[in-house]
């Protein structure tokens, strides 16, 4: 190889290398103008989307989500409901008995004026009509000319929509009578990232989006109050609790009001509206305005008032324990079908006990950090969103409601053990829609996902866990982190090797089971029964009544967590058993008294001398 060719080879290699490792993300700028008819739940809209291709690839096609199309008889969401063994109860009618249920898909029963749809009236790319095709809940667009790497394209769309009868997340007249839950309501560009197009059909869950700026104008009956994503630009022309009472109002004479919102740096835009909404606002830490929208209903009013200062405390808790909330408003809105997170807002059902209302608000608000600011790909790694959100919101709820639980995660451990014993567990690498059962999905995402962190605290130490969460947020906010990123962050903080942990816990259904095999006077033999290895905390009580804590490092970590326990020789992965000699005669041995290690059989974790 001559020297010039060799240098060229080095240059090409370095270019390829940098493309494979350097982070990029696409960018969107939406301008939408929507005219809502509150009588027939239909809306007309225009959408200008300036799409910036920051990828290294030239794009010949793009894909939009048309998620309302899921609410039509025969949609994939409908077919799935009719075939999954444990359909979401909100989405089916039980036409059998309680003992012998027969579920009927609510979607299958929708009439044409009850279905949801998004219809594309016209679409152009840079002013020229462009070929497009609706495939279920996806719009496939074959571009007239490629969007070259580093270049922009402008898409102009005219569309119509119909808000479906409330079945899941979006809809009209939810069970608590909220008129419009406008979520997943607009044609939305799919995310294109290092793994390619994320043009997932809307079957059940979850979401992955492109960050950008939204400028949304909504024309709606003047009696309706809107809460949602973004900052209202024209409060004096709207009122409804947004106005500055020290300034002059400028209300129009027409029957409709025009609401103009801007939302910078978000990857979704949601809103809800009702003619009977109360609207309260309070100021919280760092000049964040918290808005609350709820039905003017005496049964729920008191709880919704008490919720308000607690939401401010929850914000402070997350600011302190994760990182700063990057927006200036958050809205807690009664709507939807349970609780669902959106950018700068949540829709939750409101007729709940006070504790449930606060707990749910904490959970949905925590999603802002994990689903909207970090925004790992929830369709692929739901545990990084639902699990981490559950972890931090359980801690926040414990604090703001002064619950004083010593282990606020015990419910998640119970759920995980139940899943394991059911035999229905699937690895967390499964796509969110493709688990065989909703049961296995839910526990894998929420409970096992939460345990990823609680147990990581056991592995690397609680202080390191807290530092890991903060560093992870700081390093990866607005960057769609992947599972490897949380692992690498924990490794950098703890200086311990953790690839095994990510592998076993998230990519397999292997379980942890350690046992005390035998104890003689001054020797303990432990065995690893489950396939998944762990470092071991061991507490020994001696016959003289004294106690000693030991830490048995897992050799593959090449180190151990900071601990006051006595560090003993490491346990190599390949060895099924381990023996430990003590100086004094043994009365009792206990593996992991903290119970943070998710040992699926704890009957063999304690040995006591007869
Ligand atoms: Zn959640």
Coordinates of C-alpha atoms in Angstrom, one line a residue, residues 24 41 111 134 169 176 231 258 303 354 379 390 419 497 530:
X24 CA -27.4 13.8 15.3
X41 CA -66.1 16.9 16.7
X111 CA -70.3 4.3 13.6
X134 CA -52.3 6.1 3.7
X169 CA -56.1 8.5 25.4
X176 CA -65.9 12.4 33.4
X231 CA -47.4 29.2 26.0
X258 CA -58.6 32.3 18.4
X303 CA -58.9 17.6 45.9
X354 CA -56.5 12.9 47.0
X379 CA -41.5 2.0 21.6
X390 CA -42.2 5.2 38.3
X419 CA -44.6 -11.9 36.6
X497 CA -18.2 -2.5 34.9
X530 CA -30.4 -18.3 39.3

